[in-house]
Amino acid sequence: MIHESLLKYRNARFLWQALALMVLSIGLYLTQGGVRVPSGGTWQGYILGTIGALLIVWLALLGVRKRAYASSLGTVQGWTSAHVYLGSALLLVATLHSAGQFGWNVHTFAYVLMCLVILSGFVGVYAYASIPQWISENHAGGNRPELFSELFALNRQLQLLAVKSEAAIQLAVTSSIERTAIGGDVAAQLFGRDRSRFIRSGTASSGSEAVLSGNEDQQQIIDFVAARLPRADKAAEVPNLHELVLFLCRRQSVLRRIRRDIRLRAWLQLWLYVHVPLSVALLVALVVHILTTFMYW
Amino acid sequence: MDVLLREVRRRTDGTVEFHDTEFAGEVLTIGSGVGQGIQLLGLAVAAAHARIASSPAGISIACSRGKTVNLNGGETKAAALSVGDVITLASHRLQLIEAPTGFDLALEIEVDHDIDPSEYEGAFQTDLRQTWLRKRPAAWALILLTVVVFIVAPLVVVTLRSHGNVVPASIPGDGLWSSGPLSMAHQQATGSNCSACHRVMFERVRDVDCLGCHRNVADHVPEGHLALTKFGDKPRCATCHREHQEPVSHLIVADNSGCTGCHAQSPAAFGSLKVGSASAFSAAGHPEFKVHLLKPAASTPADSMDAEWKPEVSGLAGAVENSRLVFSHQQHLDAARVIRNSDSEPLDCTDCHAPDVDGKGFRPVTMKDSCVSCHELTFDPAEPTRQLPHGKSREVVIALQEYFARMFVDPDARRPATVERRRIPGRTDAESRCAGPPAACARQATTREVETQFAVRGCITCHQVIDTRSRDIVERFQVVPVRLTSDFLPNAHFRHSSHRIQGALTGSAACLSCHDAGKSRRTEDLLIPGIGKCLTCHGDQPGGIGGSLSAAASKPVNPGTSVRLGCAGCHGYHPT
Amino acid sequence: MESFKIAIVGAGPAGLSAAARASELDRKANLGSPGHVLLEGFGAHAKTIQRYQKGKHVMAEPGFLDLRSDVRFAAGSRERILEGWREDLARLRVNVRFNAEVTRISGARGAFTVHLGDGTSLLAENVVLAIGLEGNPRKLGCPGDELDVVQYQLDDPREYRDETIFVVGAGDSAIENALGLSEQNDVWIINRGKEFSRAKEGNLSAVLGAISDDRSRLGCHYESSIKQLRRADEAGPAWVAELQTPGGLVTVGCDRVIARLGAIPPRRFVESIGIEFPNDRADAIPGLSAEYESNVPGIYVIGALAGYPLIKQAINQGHDVVEFIHGNRIKPADHSLLEQRFLALPYEMDADTSIRQFQLRIPMFRQLNALAFRELIIESVMIAAYPAGALYDEARKRVRTAVDKLAASGRAPRVTRIIREGDTIYEPGDFGTSFYTIVDGEVTLEVPGSPSGAVTMVRGEFFGEMSLLSGRPRLERAVAGVACVVVETPRRTMVKLMSSNEEVREGIDWIFVVRELQRHFVPAAPFRELKDMAARVTSRKYKAGELVYAEGHKGECLFVVRSGGIALTRLRGDADAMVAQVRAGEVIGQMALMGDPMRRESATATVASELLEIRRPEFGELMRRKDAQLGPLQDSVSQMLVENARMQVRPEAGSVMSFLMDQGLGEATDVLVINEDLCVGCDNCEKACAETHDGVSRLDREAGATFAKVHIPIACRHCEQPHCMKDCPPNAIRRSETGEVYIDDTCIGCGNCESNCPYDVIKMVYEAPEKPGLLSWLFFGAGDGPGEQPGYKPTEAAKARGRKAVKCDACIGLAGGPACVRACPTGAALRLGPEQFIDLVEERKR
């Protein structure tokens, strides 16, 4: 492929720049070693802190650059690549700035926020580097609208077939379609929990009550219909039931792909729900940190 | 509530099919979500869109917040229902029909199955954006939290406290702004009250607030002196004293730059003050030591008893000690000539120079502690326990007078055998005997003994004695007082105890490696080593040897491991 | 029988204007009875515009052309324009007859008999044909088919909801209308036959599926037709239709009848009058004089039928043709345009003389009728080269003064381009597709790396035909020579000319062939010697997917790809593995003539292609020439062998390449390719597109095909020969020199490009409404954020301006290149040229 991942962007030029920054910061830090107590208050500490603050502001500017669509200031990919590497370097720069002096104060609060942002960023890098492949493999050339179209078409065909079947089957199949759960709340999307149901009722002869029963992964409805096959009242029903089982299995397969797609996409996006709000909070905490530093100078 | 749900399906050939299902429950829910009593798909249908409930007052429909249904042609949020009402939701149609017996309600439902497949996905939550997860509200919440906890609350607490209100410690105050723990003393003294030191916001801690407690701290340079220099204001307390660094800092910035900032400059910068420049602890960067010696003032006779002694600074080279003592270090350290009384071993430095309590320097050398064990002040061999008092020449004479008076007056006191057996060298027996009246004999013996002690072999051994030739024997001899310098280098702290072991050298060898006492024959010899001696082991850079001192000039005791020495290692800032 | 001086057929813009002029001249001449008659087969004027959807904005392109007519015309809503013309008809007392379909015209100048549909006829001295190209839609042919319930066109099926609609017809348009309408309406297709025999595959399966689906609201009456339509008297649907079905006569209520029975093209009628067309091509235009007179004296043709599809042009011609018939030798309305064209030529001559001179100087255009040549010049740009220095400066000053003067009068004139002698007209690699004719002086063509060096061309010769025909970038550098004056004709004009004039087409064709022969085989051979050979080289057309030659067969010829793209495949097991994709300008099959008669691979056209076939005798003859150049040919064979082998050992690369070709990338020049392994689905590309293009995204990331992690989203590929350009009335679709195909703001919203694009990349959209600012979104979530608002509601003003076509313009003019690519955070989106496809499938060096 001619495409370049953001980690390898331009031979990972920002990796080298980030490493250079890190070496520089360590060197700067070491100049206070032995003589002065390393802290954020030495001139080296001020320089490290200024670098860190500028880095944070610049890293946050990715959000602006990303939306400055007509901007010709580098590509967003370049920015993101630099964002990843320089963001990682920030972890070291800020730690050196703090010189390991932590406490229950706004300064450490900002530091912890920054660490959380960077760590969530690491999660994001991993997610961006690996999940798209899994999504792509799961799609097998299609995309989500196509999967839903296929599911929708299967629903229609199943409903048409169900109409021709006896009432219990019809109710079971129709209800299994209507009560198919896809996605849902956060946990359901992330862990693919399936709360599908269907209405199970007896045949006309047994006459048992209709009950709402679980239908995880559509297996129960398949079993239910398959169980009817050898007990079919009329020979004419058999081909129809065969067909039904076949379509239900196809539907199961499509549903699995959809659920996996939802799950993967949810994981792909989840980190941003941590990264972005924390980044914003970090910016504010950074301002407070600087403000209070000079408030009680 | 029992509900009959009748689904109407119109086929293209015009026929209509009905599919009946029953619903039993308190509330009949309508929406696109799974598990709704009536599931209707479409973009306009929310997951839980509306609820139909039965109450004694009748059947009613209520929509979820922000949703509406079309009831008989008009959009409505909630309404009572009666038979014949038509509810449309997106393109789906529900109609209330006459409920058959046994049912509370019957609904005819026409589901529009012709929704676009793309709308089908809309019936489900398939993206995190559709869940409660929100970036913007979360960000605002975090911003609010940060601002309230770390800005607003501390400011409020500070304001309240400044007006004398008591705020419980559990409420976060300006302690949240603290950049680190205070030193114990400051914490105790201020009671963790930030404004004790940080009086004005956005203004650095002022010296007056330090000096409020530290009243006795003198300035490094008096204002008047500073004015003579070309330097500007004096540094702030906080230039050197950094708080909020505990437990690592001990409040002092161990950095030479604070000192060399001024002192490295050429002497001209000091104006009329005479200050040598020092930029580093090295041969090139630091001037040679200058010793403070006690010298008699020029106005008084040098050897007189009442000479006025004044400390005087002088260069190390050619500096002469003026202790008025007669002493040869070499002689004392020569094992062939002097051995210790107690164990007959050669003398150690510590036999005379006992470290003082803090280990920094030495207790003053005194007759009693250092000399008398060898130099006993006996005068009569017949009575070896009898010693003359030290230090007061008048008392010595009186003691001898009393002694000899008693000897000649009280015959019992005599022990002639001893006297006879032993005679004073250089005297004839006849001379040592006295045939005169006892009082005269006593006076004669006293005079003889006083002259011997002061001028021949007693005091004169170590001291300078002035023979006034006075008739009065008591007044005749005067011993010049000894003035030992207690600290030759008072402006530098040197800790002898930490230098008692220097690599392989211990004990006297360690002392002698700096103080060349083994060759000192004269009392006047000044045994203070120069800076070059220090530089063999010290430098201002860790791990290396300071300055331009070449390796050949002096070998470090342990090459490569010289000990870093900053300005503050030797020098104090505040005058005491 | 009534008799008129002028009978005008067709009350479209051209006919209206002509009739209005005729009426004015009648009034001036104080005639007692009208000397003109306007005959319209339809019940109202401007039938085509009547059929536009309600409120459609009608544009008044081209802006640089002045309007000269008695009828009003300015850009505005359909209603305003139609109402204006209706008033004009009354105000000017135009003698108009509606529902007067002309069935036949006989006679000769001075005494034509015009036969009408109702059996009557009238006499006319002159006839003006202003009937347009659409022809008349086939009518239902039953009582009531003139009622409002019947419509012959459907713009937006979503405008109707819950109606009962009959769609009459069984063609693609009927099926598409019915499927669209059945989403919200009950629709019945009235099909005269037993099946849908004329439908495309996709439409057929869709319509049959829908009909058989119980839940769909679409039904079909086979072997049925509407017998009668009338207004219903009872409640329910407003209309009642009587249907003749196999089961008998059925009466049903309906709200609407849409007749899609096709139209009767006007050509047969025109030919029946005796007017000749130059060839059988569907887009051929009858030959006309400068005064719009056809080969039948006394019969004049104006408007779309004469090759002028724009309303303003037609209106002007209507005015002028009547003046001509009255014997007034007026200058046509576009005369000033012509003068502007010649503004800075090095000689002072009036425009008419110049144009006559020019035509004489260019052998290929000599046979062209004056009108066509005039049109060609008006649509072209003149380029005049002056020696650097005073003359050049003086000419530029002259042009600038003139331009300023015209600009002050509110027009943006297109004037002569002034260049210096020695300036380049185009560079190798430029994407221009215009065609150059030298009317004076000389031009030098330099092919980089060619041993023959520069070729000097003189008056009457032309160049640039390679890019015109193949759509490929220029291969040579054209340098203005001494005192050269060149006509630069846009591709569209040339294509129109070539399809209507055999001589022009052949003239260009043989030069093309000669130059291809020179380029590939005999660079130094003179034109004249190759002319004969060129005649023996045949040009073959292939449809997409058509086989050119098959592996294992013996070959007797080689092919030069003239346009399109060819895939070379080898059989591997029982599947074809792609080994190479060949583009226009390259040679295939040469091995067959170079020692290995057996074809080692199959060649298939990936897109519609045209190939020059060179058979063994011609090839031998070429090779026997002293100046034959075998070296480069052999080198290219060797290089191709290696590349093909490399592709063959990596069948997965071949299959990706086949996929790309299947997606039509064989004709692409710049295509958006997404690597699915990197794409996180953030849609930032779409957002960037929308944000940089007035809020409407021109690409659909998720849609489109995917294969082996290569995803080709729905986005313009800037085809070598853009399908969209084919039929753009205002010539609004252009190609920049750097290759971007874009739509300028003269778009009239006709939608031709949308339907012509095989890749669905053109959308007809209303302007998107203004969105809240980015910051208010960022901070408070106002609006939908960046990107296109899903299902946005256009403002009333935007609706009034009408839909316009939008497509990717590869962010032409945006510094840094396409926003979609630059906005991709992960590097998943890239825009590739065809030469990079091989890199796309190539394994990265590890």
Tab-separated table of N, CA, C and O in Angstrom, chain B residues 7 9-13 17 90-91 112-114 116 129 136 140, chain C residues 161 182-183 188 211 213-218 777-781:
chain	number	residue	atom	x	y	z
B	7	GLU	N	-53.107	-6.184	14.099
B	7	GLU	CA	-52.284	-5.630	13.028
B	7	GLU	C	-52.986	-5.792	11.691
B	7	GLU	O	-53.468	-6.876	11.350
B	9	ARG	N	-52.873	-5.750	7.704
B	9	ARG	CA	-51.950	-5.818	6.570
B	9	ARG	C	-52.753	-5.748	5.291
B	9	ARG	O	-53.603	-6.598	5.049
B	10	ARG	N	-52.476	-4.753	4.523
B	10	ARG	CA	-53.182	-4.603	3.253
B	10	ARG	C	-52.307	-5.197	2.167
B	10	ARG	O	-51.150	-4.833	2.027
B	11	ARG	N	-52.885	-6.102	1.433
B	11	ARG	CA	-52.107	-6.691	0.353
B	11	ARG	C	-52.375	-5.889	-0.908
B	11	ARG	O	-53.357	-5.152	-1.004
B	12	THR	N	-51.486	-6.050	-1.843
B	12	THR	CA	-51.613	-5.213	-3.039
B	12	THR	C	-52.860	-5.540	-3.847
B	12	THR	O	-53.330	-4.717	-4.616
B	13	ASP	N	-53.372	-6.738	-3.643
B	13	ASP	CA	-54.587	-7.049	-4.403
B	13	ASP	C	-55.830	-6.474	-3.716
B	13	ASP	O	-56.950	-6.739	-4.133
B	17	GLU	N	-55.649	-8.282	5.783
B	17	GLU	CA	-55.493	-9.364	6.752
B	17	GLU	C	-55.404	-8.756	8.137
B	17	GLU	O	-54.883	-7.661	8.321
B	90	ALA	N	-44.842	8.771	12.670
B	90	ALA	CA	-44.120	8.610	11.412
B	90	ALA	C	-45.142	8.198	10.356
B	90	ALA	O	-46.169	8.843	10.220
B	91	SER	N	-44.954	7.092	9.681
B	91	SER	CA	-45.952	6.698	8.688
B	91	SER	C	-46.786	5.524	9.192
B	91	SER	O	-47.445	4.854	8.411
B	112	ASP	N	-46.208	0.649	8.806
B	112	ASP	CA	-45.617	0.942	7.497
B	112	ASP	C	-44.309	0.165	7.388
B	112	ASP	O	-43.327	0.484	8.044
B	113	HIS	N	-44.348	-0.901	6.599
B	113	HIS	CA	-43.132	-1.719	6.471
B	113	HIS	C	-42.206	-1.196	5.396
B	113	HIS	O	-41.140	-1.739	5.191
B	114	ASP	N	-42.666	-0.148	4.746
B	114	ASP	CA	-41.878	0.332	3.611
B	114	ASP	C	-40.850	1.366	4.025
B	114	ASP	O	-40.582	2.299	3.293
B	116	ASP	N	-37.260	2.851	4.699
B	116	ASP	CA	-36.003	2.675	4.007
B	116	ASP	C	-35.070	1.824	4.880
B	116	ASP	O	-35.065	1.972	6.095
B	129	ARG	N	-22.328	7.736	20.202
B	129	ARG	CA	-22.910	9.076	20.242
B	129	ARG	C	-24.369	9.049	20.669
B	129	ARG	O	-24.901	10.031	21.135
B	136	ARG	N	-18.857	17.006	25.337
B	136	ARG	CA	-18.938	18.417	25.698
B	136	ARG	C	-19.420	18.610	27.128
B	136	ARG	O	-18.767	19.319	27.901
B	140	TRP	N	-17.376	20.305	30.166
B	140	TRP	CA	-17.851	21.440	30.969
B	140	TRP	C	-17.870	21.078	32.444
B	140	TRP	O	-17.514	21.890	33.298
C	161	ARG	N	-47.142	12.317	-1.762
C	161	ARG	CA	-47.267	11.457	-0.588
C	161	ARG	C	-48.704	10.944	-0.531
C	161	ARG	O	-49.658	11.712	-0.698
C	182	SER	N	-43.266	4.881	-5.164
C	182	SER	CA	-43.929	3.878	-4.328
C	182	SER	C	-43.410	3.905	-2.898
C	182	SER	O	-43.947	3.240	-2.034
C	183	GLU	N	-42.387	4.698	-2.645
C	183	GLU	CA	-41.958	4.802	-1.261
C	183	GLU	C	-43.013	5.485	-0.416
C	183	GLU	O	-43.144	5.220	0.781
C	188	TRP	N	-49.250	2.137	-9.335
C	188	TRP	CA	-49.530	1.057	-10.279
C	188	TRP	C	-48.831	1.368	-11.585
C	188	TRP	O	-48.945	2.470	-12.099
C	211	ILE	N	-42.880	-5.620	-7.140
C	211	ILE	CA	-44.240	-6.016	-7.511
C	211	ILE	C	-44.642	-7.294	-6.782
C	211	ILE	O	-45.768	-7.429	-6.299
C	213	ASP	N	-43.534	-8.283	-3.965
C	213	ASP	CA	-43.522	-8.119	-2.512
C	213	ASP	C	-44.884	-7.625	-2.046
C	213	ASP	O	-45.343	-6.560	-2.454
C	214	ASP	N	-45.510	-8.386	-1.152
C	214	ASP	CA	-46.833	-8.015	-0.675
C	214	ASP	C	-46.821	-6.671	0.032
C	214	ASP	O	-47.807	-5.965	0.065
C	215	ARG	N	-45.697	-6.372	0.645
C	215	ARG	CA	-45.665	-5.180	1.471
C	215	ARG	C	-45.384	-3.926	0.668
C	215	ARG	O	-45.558	-2.820	1.175
C	216	SER	N	-44.874	-4.103	-0.522
C	216	SER	CA	-44.554	-2.913	-1.279
C	216	SER	C	-45.841	-2.259	-1.776
C	216	SER	O	-46.867	-2.899	-1.940
C	217	ARG	N	-45.765	-0.983	-1.994
C	217	ARG	CA	-46.964	-0.266	-2.440
C	217	ARG	C	-46.968	-0.131	-3.960
C	217	ARG	O	-47.637	0.743	-4.492
C	218	LEU	N	-46.194	-0.980	-4.577
C	218	LEU	CA	-46.120	-0.934	-6.031
C	218	LEU	C	-46.819	-2.159	-6.617
C	218	LEU	O	-46.613	-3.278	-6.169
C	777	TRP	N	-20.297	26.019	18.118
C	777	TRP	CA	-20.492	24.569	18.153
C	777	TRP	C	-19.525	23.928	19.136
C	777	TRP	O	-19.878	23.100	19.964
C	778	LEU	N	-18.263	24.378	19.043
C	778	LEU	CA	-17.220	23.767	19.850
C	778	LEU	C	-17.548	23.914	21.333
C	778	LEU	O	-17.413	22.981	22.109
C	779	PHE	N	-18.015	25.121	21.692
C	779	PHE	CA	-18.243	25.362	23.112
C	779	PHE	C	-19.619	24.905	23.567
C	779	PHE	O	-19.781	24.384	24.660
C	780	PHE	N	-20.614	25.147	22.730
C	780	PHE	CA	-21.972	24.902	23.219
C	780	PHE	C	-22.728	23.875	22.394
C	780	PHE	O	-23.905	23.635	22.623
C	781	GLY	N	-22.075	23.306	21.413
C	781	GLY	CA	-22.739	22.273	20.634
C	781	GLY	C	-23.863	22.807	19.762
C	781	GLY	O	-24.807	22.088	19.466
